[in-house]
Amino acid sequence: MTAIRVIPCLDVDAGRVVKGVHFRGLRDAGDPVELARRYDAEGADEITFLDVTASSGDRATMLGVVERTASEVFVPLTVGGGVRAVEDVDRLLRAGADKVGVNTAAIARPELVSEIAERFGSQVLVLSVDARRVTDGPPTASGYEVTTHGGRRGTGLDAVEWARRAVELGAGEILLNSMDADGTTAGFDLEMIADVRREVAVPLVASGGAGRPDHFLEAVRAGADAVLAASVFHFGALTVGQVKAHLRAAGVEVR
């Protein structure tokens, strides 16, 4: 097993970090650059920025925030939200991003995944999959459906099959976010992680639901190569160091 990465996620809206439950009831969590500096000092392996309203509000990702963070923080940055074309990826990389996440635009036009991978390499491209269990409407083969616009719109697309297909198209990493668990601090969707793990060989980042150190360990044992969280870090319930210490104590190699 490769060394596990612990990744704080900064959901950004209008230049501020926000966090809610199921992407609703958002509350302010601070300045993104200040939080990024804090996580860098705590030993974060990467930092992920997601512009949570870029797609629904039809706005481009906040280049200024990325530029300021890249000038002060020296861990890899993944940035997603509002990426619709190869040119958007180019601008983000020039601003200081190391990897770029795509979601809505790739669902609308899967060829975008191949275009980005061919231009910049698969290692740059993270497919962000916001998935939920299907409880009404037509079922999917896996029981999970891809959603867009912060989980507000279902696509009818099977989440496991979409992850597998995107890897074939050139995605170098999957960021799997459980919309059912997002912000609940009740634990990751372990079954979803395991189901996607069986279908893809690229690094898999588990997101959505972290609340206790044990949750991170459970996600790793389910097949995650990296564990991502927001609320527990932003509001002081846990530190990156505490999560890493817990994983090490359980015999897990961390970065």
Coordinates of C-alpha atoms in Angstrom, one line a residue:
M1 CA 0.0 0.0 0.0
T2 CA 1.2 3.5 -0.8
A3 CA 1.5 6.0 2.0
I4 CA -1.9 7.5 2.9
R5 CA -2.4 11.2 2.4
V6 CA -4.5 13.4 4.7
I7 CA -6.1 16.3 2.9
P8 CA -8.1 19.2 4.3
C9 CA -10.7 20.5 1.9
L10 CA -11.6 24.2 1.6
D11 CA -15.0 24.8 0.1
V12 CA -14.9 28.3 -1.1
D13 CA -17.8 30.7 -1.9
A14 CA -17.1 34.3 -2.8
G15 CA -13.6 34.1 -1.5
R16 CA -14.5 32.7 1.9
V17 CA -14.3 29.1 3.2
V18 CA -17.8 27.8 4.0
K19 CA -19.2 24.5 5.3
G20 CA -22.6 23.1 5.7
V21 CA -24.4 19.7 5.7
H22 CA -25.2 18.3 2.3
F23 CA -23.9 21.6 0.8
R24 CA -26.8 23.5 2.5
G25 CA -26.9 25.8 5.5
L26 CA -23.4 27.1 4.7
R27 CA -21.6 28.9 7.5
D28 CA -18.4 30.9 7.3
A29 CA -15.2 29.0 8.3
G30 CA -12.6 31.6 7.6
D31 CA -10.1 33.0 5.1
P32 CA -8.9 30.3 2.7
V33 CA -5.3 31.5 2.6
E34 CA -5.1 31.6 6.5
L35 CA -6.6 28.2 6.8
A36 CA -4.2 26.8 4.1
R37 CA -1.3 28.2 6.1
R38 CA -2.6 26.5 9.2
Y39 CA -3.0 23.1 7.5
D40 CA 0.4 23.4 5.9
A41 CA 1.9 23.9 9.4
E42 CA -0.1 20.9 10.8
G43 CA 1.4 18.6 8.2
A44 CA -1.3 18.3 5.5
D45 CA -0.1 16.3 2.5
E46 CA -2.2 18.3 0.1
I47 CA -4.9 21.0 0.2
T48 CA -8.0 20.8 -2.0
F49 CA -10.0 23.9 -3.0
L50 CA -13.5 23.5 -4.3
D51 CA -15.5 26.5 -5.5
V52 CA -18.8 25.1 -4.4
T53 CA -21.0 27.5 -6.4
A54 CA -18.9 27.9 -9.5
S55 CA -21.1 25.5 -11.6
S56 CA -24.5 26.6 -10.2
G57 CA -23.6 30.2 -10.3
D58 CA -21.9 30.0 -13.7
R59 CA -18.7 31.6 -12.4
A60 CA -15.0 30.8 -13.0
T61 CA -12.9 29.5 -10.2
M62 CA -11.2 32.1 -8.0
L63 CA -7.8 32.5 -9.5
G64 CA -6.8 35.1 -7.0
V65 CA -7.3 32.8 -4.0
V66 CA -5.2 30.1 -5.7
E67 CA -2.4 32.6 -6.5
R68 CA -2.2 33.9 -3.0
T69 CA -2.3 30.5 -1.5
A70 CA 0.4 29.1 -3.8
S71 CA 2.7 31.9 -2.9
E72 CA 2.5 31.2 0.8
V73 CA 1.9 27.4 1.1
F74 CA 4.2 24.7 -0.1
V75 CA 2.1 21.6 -0.2
P76 CA 0.4 20.5 -3.5
L77 CA -2.9 22.2 -4.3
T78 CA -5.9 20.6 -6.1
V79 CA -8.4 23.1 -7.3
G80 CA -11.9 22.4 -8.7
G81 CA -15.1 24.2 -9.5
G82 CA -16.2 25.8 -12.7
V83 CA -13.6 24.0 -14.9
R84 CA -15.2 23.7 -18.3
A85 CA -12.4 23.7 -20.8
V86 CA -8.7 22.9 -21.3
E87 CA -8.0 26.7 -21.1
D88 CA -9.4 26.8 -17.5
V89 CA -7.0 24.1 -16.5
D90 CA -4.1 26.0 -18.0
R91 CA -5.1 29.2 -16.1
L92 CA -5.3 27.3 -12.8
L93 CA -2.0 25.6 -13.3
R94 CA -0.3 28.9 -14.1
A95 CA -1.9 30.4 -10.9
G96 CA -0.2 27.7 -8.8
A97 CA -2.5 24.6 -8.8
D98 CA -0.7 21.3 -9.0
K99 CA -3.9 19.3 -9.9
V100 CA -7.3 20.3 -11.2
G101 CA -10.6 18.8 -10.4
V102 CA -13.4 18.4 -13.0
N103 CA -17.0 17.4 -12.4
T104 CA -20.0 18.9 -14.1
A105 CA -18.4 19.8 -17.4
A106 CA -17.0 16.3 -17.7
I107 CA -20.4 14.8 -17.2
A108 CA -21.8 17.0 -19.9
R109 CA -18.9 16.2 -22.3
P110 CA -16.7 13.3 -21.3
E111 CA -14.2 14.1 -24.0
L112 CA -13.0 16.9 -21.8
V113 CA -11.3 14.3 -19.6
S114 CA -9.3 13.0 -22.5
E115 CA -8.5 16.5 -23.7
I116 CA -7.1 17.5 -20.4
A117 CA -5.1 14.3 -19.9
E118 CA -3.6 14.6 -23.4
R119 CA -2.6 18.2 -22.9
F120 CA -1.3 18.1 -19.3
G121 CA -1.0 14.4 -18.3
S122 CA -3.3 12.2 -16.3
Q123 CA -1.4 13.1 -13.0
V124 CA -2.9 16.6 -13.2
L125 CA -6.5 15.5 -13.6
V126 CA -8.8 14.6 -10.7
L127 CA -12.3 13.5 -11.4
S128 CA -14.6 14.8 -8.7
V129 CA -17.6 12.4 -8.2
D130 CA -20.4 13.7 -6.0
A131 CA -22.4 10.5 -5.5
R132 CA -25.5 9.6 -3.5
R133 CA -27.5 6.4 -3.0
V134 CA -30.5 6.1 -5.2
T135 CA -33.6 6.2 -3.1
D136 CA -36.2 7.3 -5.7
G137 CA -36.3 7.4 -9.5
P138 CA -34.7 4.9 -11.8
P139 CA -32.1 2.7 -10.1
T140 CA -28.5 2.4 -11.2
A141 CA -26.5 -0.9 -11.4
S142 CA -24.4 0.1 -8.4
G143 CA -27.1 1.8 -6.4
Y144 CA -25.2 5.1 -6.6
E145 CA -26.0 8.1 -8.8
V146 CA -23.7 11.0 -9.8
T147 CA -25.1 14.4 -8.9
T148 CA -24.1 17.9 -9.9
H149 CA -24.5 21.5 -8.6
G150 CA -23.6 20.6 -5.0
G151 CA -25.8 17.5 -5.0
R152 CA -28.9 19.4 -6.0
R153 CA -29.3 17.7 -9.4
G154 CA -29.3 14.0 -10.1
T155 CA -27.9 12.8 -13.4
G156 CA -29.1 9.2 -13.6
L157 CA -25.4 8.3 -14.2
D158 CA -24.1 5.3 -12.3
A159 CA -21.4 6.6 -10.0
V160 CA -19.2 3.5 -10.1
E161 CA -19.4 3.1 -13.9
W162 CA -18.6 6.8 -14.4
A163 CA -15.5 6.6 -12.2
R164 CA -14.3 3.5 -14.2
R165 CA -15.0 5.2 -17.6
A166 CA -13.3 8.4 -16.6
V167 CA -10.2 6.5 -15.7
E168 CA -10.2 4.9 -19.1
L169 CA -10.5 8.4 -20.6
G170 CA -7.5 9.6 -18.7
A171 CA -8.4 10.7 -15.2
G172 CA -5.5 10.2 -12.8
E173 CA -7.3 10.3 -9.5
I174 CA -10.9 10.0 -8.2
L175 CA -12.2 12.3 -5.5
L176 CA -15.3 10.4 -4.3
N177 CA -17.6 12.5 -2.2
S178 CA -20.7 10.9 -0.6
M179 CA -23.4 13.5 -0.7
D180 CA -25.5 11.5 1.8
A181 CA -22.7 11.7 4.3
D182 CA -21.3 15.2 3.5
G183 CA -21.0 17.4 6.5
T184 CA -22.7 14.9 8.8
T185 CA -19.5 13.8 10.7
A186 CA -21.2 10.3 10.9
G187 CA -18.5 8.5 8.9
F188 CA -17.6 7.8 5.3
D189 CA -19.7 5.7 3.0
L190 CA -17.5 2.6 3.2
E191 CA -19.5 0.5 0.9
M192 CA -19.3 3.2 -1.8
I193 CA -15.5 3.5 -1.4
A194 CA -15.1 -0.3 -1.6
D195 CA -17.3 -0.5 -4.7
V196 CA -15.3 2.1 -6.6
R197 CA -12.0 0.7 -5.4
R198 CA -12.8 -2.6 -7.1
E199 CA -13.3 -0.8 -10.4
V200 CA -10.4 1.6 -10.6
A201 CA -6.7 1.3 -10.0
V202 CA -5.8 5.0 -9.8
P203 CA -5.6 6.8 -6.4
L204 CA -8.9 7.1 -4.7
V205 CA -9.7 10.0 -2.3
A206 CA -12.5 9.4 0.2
S207 CA -14.6 12.4 1.1
G208 CA -17.8 13.1 3.0
G209 CA -18.7 12.3 6.6
A210 CA -15.5 12.3 8.7
G211 CA -16.1 13.0 12.3
R212 CA -13.7 10.9 14.4
P213 CA -10.2 9.5 13.9
D214 CA -11.6 6.0 13.5
H215 CA -13.6 7.2 10.5
F216 CA -10.4 7.9 8.6
L217 CA -9.0 4.5 9.4
E218 CA -12.2 2.8 8.2
A219 CA -12.0 4.6 4.9
V220 CA -8.4 3.5 4.4
R221 CA -9.3 -0.1 5.2
A222 CA -12.2 0.2 2.7
G223 CA -9.7 1.1 -0.1
A224 CA -9.0 4.8 0.0
D225 CA -5.5 6.0 -0.8
A226 CA -6.2 9.4 0.7
V227 CA -8.8 10.8 3.2
L228 CA -10.2 14.3 2.8
A229 CA -12.2 16.3 5.4
A230 CA -13.4 19.8 6.0
S231 CA -15.7 20.4 9.0
V232 CA -13.6 18.5 11.6
F233 CA -10.5 20.4 10.7
H234 CA -12.1 23.9 10.1
F235 CA -13.9 24.0 13.4
G236 CA -11.2 22.4 15.6
A237 CA -12.7 19.0 16.3
L238 CA -9.5 17.3 15.0
T239 CA -6.1 18.3 13.6
V240 CA -4.3 16.8 10.7
G241 CA -1.6 15.6 13.1
Q242 CA -4.2 13.8 15.3
V243 CA -5.5 11.9 12.3
K244 CA -2.1 10.9 11.1
A245 CA -1.1 9.8 14.6
H246 CA -4.2 7.6 14.8
L247 CA -3.5 6.0 11.5
R248 CA 0.2 5.4 12.4
A249 CA -0.9 3.8 15.7
A250 CA -3.1 1.4 13.7
G251 CA -0.1 0.4 11.5
V252 CA -1.0 2.5 8.5
E253 CA 1.9 4.2 6.7
V254 CA 1.2 7.9 6.2
R255 CA 3.1 10.6 4.4

